[in-house]
PDB file of C-alpha atoms in Angstrom:
ATOM      1  CA  MET A  28      52.258  36.654  56.185  1.00 72.00           C
ATOM      2  CA  SER A  29      48.829  37.461  54.938  1.00 90.00           C
ATOM      3  CA  THR A  30      45.617  36.108  56.402  1.00 95.00           C
ATOM      4  CA  LYS A  31      43.223  34.110  54.187  1.00 96.00           C
ATOM      5  CA  ALA A  32      39.913  35.944  53.689  1.00 98.00           C
ATOM      6  CA  THR A  33      37.161  34.221  51.709  1.00 98.00           C
ATOM      7  CA  PHE A  34      34.123  36.151  50.543  1.00 98.00           C
ATOM      8  CA  TYR A  35      31.201  33.808  49.702  1.00 98.00           C
ATOM      9  CA  HIS A  36      28.378  35.190  47.543  1.00 97.00           C
ATOM     10  CA  ALA A  37      25.696  34.205  45.125  1.00 96.00           C
ATOM     11  CA  GLY A  38      25.679  37.142  42.718  1.00 93.00           C
ATOM     12  CA  CYS A  39      22.694  38.798  44.412  1.00 94.00           C
ATOM     13  CA  PRO A  40      22.508  42.636  44.542  1.00 94.00           C
ATOM     14  CA  VAL A  41      23.246  42.664  48.273  1.00 95.00           C
ATOM     15  CA  CYS A  42      26.272  40.431  47.594  1.00 96.00           C
ATOM     16  CA  VAL A  43      27.582  42.703  44.864  1.00 96.00           C
ATOM     17  CA  ALA A  44      27.419  45.725  47.091  1.00 96.00           C
ATOM     18  CA  ALA A  45      29.235  43.912  49.877  1.00 97.00           C
ATOM     19  CA  GLU A  46      31.920  42.609  47.516  1.00 97.00           C
ATOM     20  CA  ARG A  47      32.571  46.012  45.882  1.00 96.00           C
ATOM     21  CA  THR A  48      32.797  47.795  49.180  1.00 96.00           C
ATOM     22  CA  VAL A  49      33.822  45.511  51.984  1.00 97.00           C
ATOM     23  CA  ALA A  50      35.657  42.611  50.317  1.00 97.00           C
ATOM     24  CA  GLU A  51      37.467  44.860  47.832  1.00 97.00           C
ATOM     25  CA  GLY A  52      38.116  47.349  50.650  1.00 97.00           C
ATOM     26  CA  LEU A  53      40.235  44.922  52.610  1.00 98.00           C
ATOM     27  CA  ASP A  54      43.919  45.692  52.894  1.00 97.00           C
ATOM     28  CA  ARG A  55      45.580  43.347  50.395  1.00 96.00           C
ATOM     29  CA  SER A  56      48.911  43.664  52.254  1.00 96.00           C
ATOM     30  CA  LYS A  57      47.208  41.949  55.215  1.00 96.00           C
ATOM     31  CA  PHE A  58      44.753  39.589  53.512  1.00 97.00           C
ATOM     32  CA  ASN A  59      44.828  37.089  50.649  1.00 97.00           C
ATOM     33  CA  VAL A  60      41.277  37.618  49.395  1.00 97.00           C
ATOM     34  CA  GLU A  61      39.401  34.924  47.489  1.00 97.00           C
ATOM     35  CA  ILE A  62      35.949  35.589  46.062  1.00 97.00           C
ATOM     36  CA  VAL A  63      33.733  32.491  45.728  1.00 98.00           C
ATOM     37  CA  HIS A  64      30.396  32.491  43.846  1.00 97.00           C
ATOM     38  CA  LEU A  65      28.550  29.633  45.506  1.00 97.00           C
ATOM     39  CA  GLY A  66      25.900  29.538  42.754  1.00 94.00           C
ATOM     40  CA  GLU A  67      28.593  28.678  40.318  1.00 95.00           C
ATOM     41  CA  HIS A  68      30.697  26.499  42.680  1.00 95.00           C
ATOM     42  CA  LYS A  69      28.146  24.476  44.528  1.00 94.00           C
ATOM     43  CA  SER A  70      30.824  22.093  45.559  1.00 93.00           C
ATOM     44  CA  ARG A  71      32.089  24.717  47.928  1.00 96.00           C
ATOM     45  CA  VAL A  72      28.758  25.192  49.811  1.00 96.00           C
ATOM     46  CA  ALA A  73      29.868  22.483  52.302  1.00 96.00           C
ATOM     47  CA  GLU A  74      33.112  24.265  52.950  1.00 96.00           C
ATOM     48  CA  ALA A  75      31.313  27.536  53.636  1.00 97.00           C
ATOM     49  CA  GLU A  76      28.926  25.745  55.953  1.00 97.00           C
ATOM     50  CA  ARG A  77      31.777  24.168  57.891  1.00 97.00           C
ATOM     51  CA  ALA A  78      33.229  27.701  58.373  1.00 97.00           C
ATOM     52  CA  GLY A  79      29.944  28.774  60.009  1.00 97.00           C
ATOM     53  CA  VAL A  80      28.392  30.593  57.098  1.00 98.00           C
ATOM     54  CA  LYS A  81      24.590  30.577  57.293  1.00 97.00           C
ATOM     55  CA  SER A  82      23.799  33.138  54.493  1.00 97.00           C
ATOM     56  CA  VAL A  83      25.499  35.108  51.806  1.00 97.00           C
ATOM     57  CA  PRO A  84      27.191  37.477  51.451  1.00 98.00           C
ATOM     58  CA  ALA A  85      29.669  36.380  54.080  1.00 98.00           C
ATOM     59  CA  LEU A  86      33.314  36.835  54.753  1.00 98.00           C
ATOM     60  CA  VAL A  87      35.398  34.162  56.497  1.00 98.00           C
ATOM     61  CA  ILE A  88      38.540  35.563  58.022  1.00 97.00           C
ATOM     62  CA  GLY A  89      40.847  33.525  60.278  1.00 90.00           C
ATOM     63  CA  GLY A  90      38.138  30.937  60.757  1.00 91.00           C
ATOM     64  CA  GLN A  91      35.456  33.447  61.796  1.00 96.00           C
ATOM     65  CA  ALA A  92      32.330  33.976  59.704  1.00 98.00           C
ATOM     66  CA  PHE A  93      31.048  37.532  59.294  1.00 98.00           C
ATOM     67  CA  HIS A  94      27.694  37.764  57.635  1.00 98.00           C
ATOM     68  CA  ILE A  95      27.312  41.096  55.840  1.00 98.00           C
ATOM     69  CA  ASN A  96      23.635  42.042  55.504  1.00 97.00           C
ATOM     70  CA  HIS A  97      21.476  39.338  54.074  1.00 96.00           C
ATOM     71  CA  GLY A  98      21.118  38.214  50.496  1.00 96.00           C
ATOM     72  CA  ALA A  99      20.160  34.564  50.632  1.00 96.00           C
ATOM     73  CA  ASP A 100      20.265  31.646  53.073  1.00 96.00           C
ATOM     74  CA  LEU A 101      22.843  29.008  52.405  1.00 95.00           C
ATOM     75  CA  SER A 102      20.145  26.378  52.247  1.00 92.00           C
ATOM     76  CA  VAL A 103      18.821  27.970  48.966  1.00 91.00           C
ATOM     77  CA  LEU A 104      22.223  27.297  47.363  1.00 89.00           C
ATOM     78  CA  LYS A 105      22.186  23.580  48.165  1.00 83.00           C
ATOM     79  CA  ALA A 106      19.052  22.942  46.055  1.00 70.00           C
TER      80      ALA A 106
ATOM     81  CA  MET B  23      40.891  60.857  48.209  1.00 72.00           C
ATOM     82  CA  SER B  24      39.897  58.336  50.867  1.00 90.00           C
ATOM     83  CA  THR B  25      36.329  57.293  51.484  1.00 95.00           C
ATOM     84  CA  LYS B  26      34.715  57.759  54.908  1.00 97.00           C
ATOM     85  CA  ALA B  27      34.029  54.446  56.659  1.00 98.00           C
ATOM     86  CA  THR B  28      32.205  54.542  60.011  1.00 98.00           C
ATOM     87  CA  PHE B  29      32.134  51.417  62.210  1.00 98.00           C
ATOM     88  CA  TYR B  30      29.327  51.624  64.747  1.00 98.00           C
ATOM     89  CA  HIS B  31      29.396  49.243  67.695  1.00 97.00           C
ATOM     90  CA  ALA B  32      28.300  48.798  71.346  1.00 96.00           C
ATOM     91  CA  GLY B  33      31.252  46.997  72.862  1.00 93.00           C
ATOM     92  CA  CYS B  34      29.572  43.559  72.569  1.00 94.00           C
ATOM     93  CA  PRO B  35      31.721  40.487  71.877  1.00 94.00           C
ATOM     94  CA  VAL B  36      30.259  40.221  68.309  1.00 95.00           C
ATOM     95  CA  CYS B  37      31.154  43.861  67.807  1.00 96.00           C
ATOM     96  CA  VAL B  38      34.696  43.432  69.074  1.00 96.00           C
ATOM     97  CA  ALA B  39      35.349  40.465  66.682  1.00 96.00           C
ATOM     98  CA  ALA B  40      34.032  42.501  63.690  1.00 97.00           C
ATOM     99  CA  GLU B  41      36.054  45.559  64.679  1.00 97.00           C
ATOM    100  CA  ARG B  42      39.333  43.702  65.068  1.00 96.00           C
ATOM    101  CA  THR B  43      38.878  41.789  61.846  1.00 96.00           C
ATOM    102  CA  VAL B  44      36.725  43.640  59.329  1.00 97.00           C
ATOM    103  CA  ALA B  45      36.985  47.322  60.387  1.00 97.00           C
ATOM    104  CA  GLU B  46      40.683  47.098  61.186  1.00 97.00           C
ATOM    105  CA  GLY B  47      41.215  45.106  58.014  1.00 97.00           C
ATOM    106  CA  LEU B  48      40.068  47.868  55.690  1.00 98.00           C
ATOM    107  CA  ASP B  49      42.722  49.398  53.493  1.00 97.00           C
ATOM    108  CA  ARG B  50      43.687  52.710  55.240  1.00 96.00           C
ATOM    109  CA  SER B  51      44.966  54.097  51.981  1.00 96.00           C
ATOM    110  CA  LYS B  52      41.378  53.934  50.616  1.00 96.00           C
ATOM    111  CA  PHE B  53      39.335  54.563  53.788  1.00 97.00           C
ATOM    112  CA  ASN B  54      39.278  57.056  56.537  1.00 97.00           C
ATOM    113  CA  VAL B  55      37.942  54.761  59.317  1.00 97.00           C
ATOM    114  CA  GLU B  56      36.138  56.072  62.355  1.00 97.00           C
ATOM    115  CA  ILE B  57      35.140  53.703  65.131  1.00 97.00           C
ATOM    116  CA  VAL B  58      32.023  54.895  67.127  1.00 98.00           C
ATOM    117  CA  HIS B  59      30.868  53.213  70.396  1.00 97.00           C
ATOM    118  CA  LEU B  60      27.159  54.078  70.379  1.00 97.00           C
ATOM    119  CA  GLY B  61      26.844  53.075  74.081  1.00 94.00           C
ATOM    120  CA  GLU B  62      29.282  55.795  75.003  1.00 96.00           C
ATOM    121  CA  HIS B  63      28.111  58.273  72.369  1.00 95.00           C
ATOM    122  CA  LYS B  64      24.311  58.040  72.431  1.00 94.00           C
ATOM    123  CA  SER B  65      24.020  61.358  70.625  1.00 93.00           C
ATOM    124  CA  ARG B  66      25.285  59.575  67.483  1.00 96.00           C
ATOM    125  CA  VAL B  67      22.537  56.897  67.479  1.00 97.00           C
ATOM    126  CA  ALA B  68      20.316  59.154  65.321  1.00 96.00           C
ATOM    127  CA  GLU B  69      23.108  59.628  62.788  1.00 96.00           C
ATOM    128  CA  ALA B  70      23.647  55.855  62.550  1.00 97.00           C
ATOM    129  CA  GLU B  71      19.874  55.383  62.100  1.00 97.00           C
ATOM    130  CA  ARG B  72      19.769  57.973  59.269  1.00 97.00           C
ATOM    131  CA  ALA B  73      22.531  56.064  57.540  1.00 97.00           C
ATOM    132  CA  GLY B  74      20.357  52.919  57.538  1.00 97.00           C
ATOM    133  CA  VAL B  75      21.931  51.163  60.558  1.00 98.00           C
ATOM    134  CA  LYS B  76      19.380  48.779  62.202  1.00 97.00           C
ATOM    135  CA  SER B  77      21.806  46.885  64.480  1.00 97.00           C
ATOM    136  CA  VAL B  78      25.422  46.858  65.618  1.00 98.00           C
ATOM    137  CA  PRO B  79      28.075  46.025  64.636  1.00 98.00           C
ATOM    138  CA  ALA B  80      27.617  47.922  61.315  1.00 98.00           C
ATOM    139  CA  LEU B  81      29.896  49.588  58.872  1.00 98.00           C
ATOM    140  CA  VAL B  82      28.703  52.578  56.821  1.00 98.00           C
ATOM    141  CA  ILE B  83      30.762  53.133  53.722  1.00 97.00           C
ATOM    142  CA  GLY B  84      29.882  55.686  51.097  1.00 90.00           C
ATOM    143  CA  GLY B  85      26.306  56.039  52.459  1.00 91.00           C
ATOM    144  CA  GLN B  86      25.656  52.290  52.432  1.00 96.00           C
ATOM    145  CA  ALA B  87      25.045  50.366  55.670  1.00 98.00           C
ATOM    146  CA  PHE B  88      26.572  46.932  56.048  1.00 98.00           C
ATOM    147  CA  HIS B  89      25.432  44.948  59.049  1.00 98.00           C
ATOM    148  CA  ILE B  90      28.074  42.519  60.189  1.00 98.00           C
ATOM    149  CA  ASN B  91      26.571  39.594  62.090  1.00 97.00           C
ATOM    150  CA  HIS B  92      24.288  40.729  64.918  1.00 96.00           C
ATOM    151  CA  GLY B  93      25.217  41.996  68.271  1.00 96.00           C
ATOM    152  CA  ALA B  94      22.327  44.252  69.340  1.00 96.00           C
ATOM    153  CA  ASP B  95      19.411  46.151  67.776  1.00 96.00           C
ATOM    154  CA  LEU B  96      19.876  49.896  67.531  1.00 95.00           C
ATOM    155  CA  SER B  97      16.619  50.367  69.550  1.00 92.00           C
ATOM    156  CA  VAL B  98      18.373  48.915  72.667  1.00 91.00           C
ATOM    157  CA  LEU B  99      20.888  51.697  72.433  1.00 90.00           C
ATOM    158  CA  LYS B 100      18.267  54.458  72.436  1.00 83.00           C
ATOM    159  CA  ALA B 101      16.982  53.440  75.897  1.00 71.00           C
TER     160      ALA B 101
END
């Protein structure tokens, strides 16, 4: 069974680089990867926050949040 | 041809989580993944620094440095 991996981003250049390289680089036979643009889906900011996401881009795998470099704080996306 | 991906760490708990999840989650048909413990291979700290690594754990893929959460600053490993 594949593990759920959610990549949260906001379309920023730092986010795009992480998406193209790290998120798209994950082994699809192991992970079910979902890409979520929090700027376009603000209703999912709370979900990201509950998973421990503090900034984007971030990857949540198996309940653990991995922040990849720093594009924007999550607080900016709540506005 | 597979892309070189180098995961630099220092054995810290944050590093281990990132290694087990993100580094080991990369698609091995796309990436040639090397895991480097900078605490044990201090001679490679300079190489990581040249690649733009500021802290560990970090993944360098195709010349781009992706810092994954924050375990320790690279400066600590130079001591």
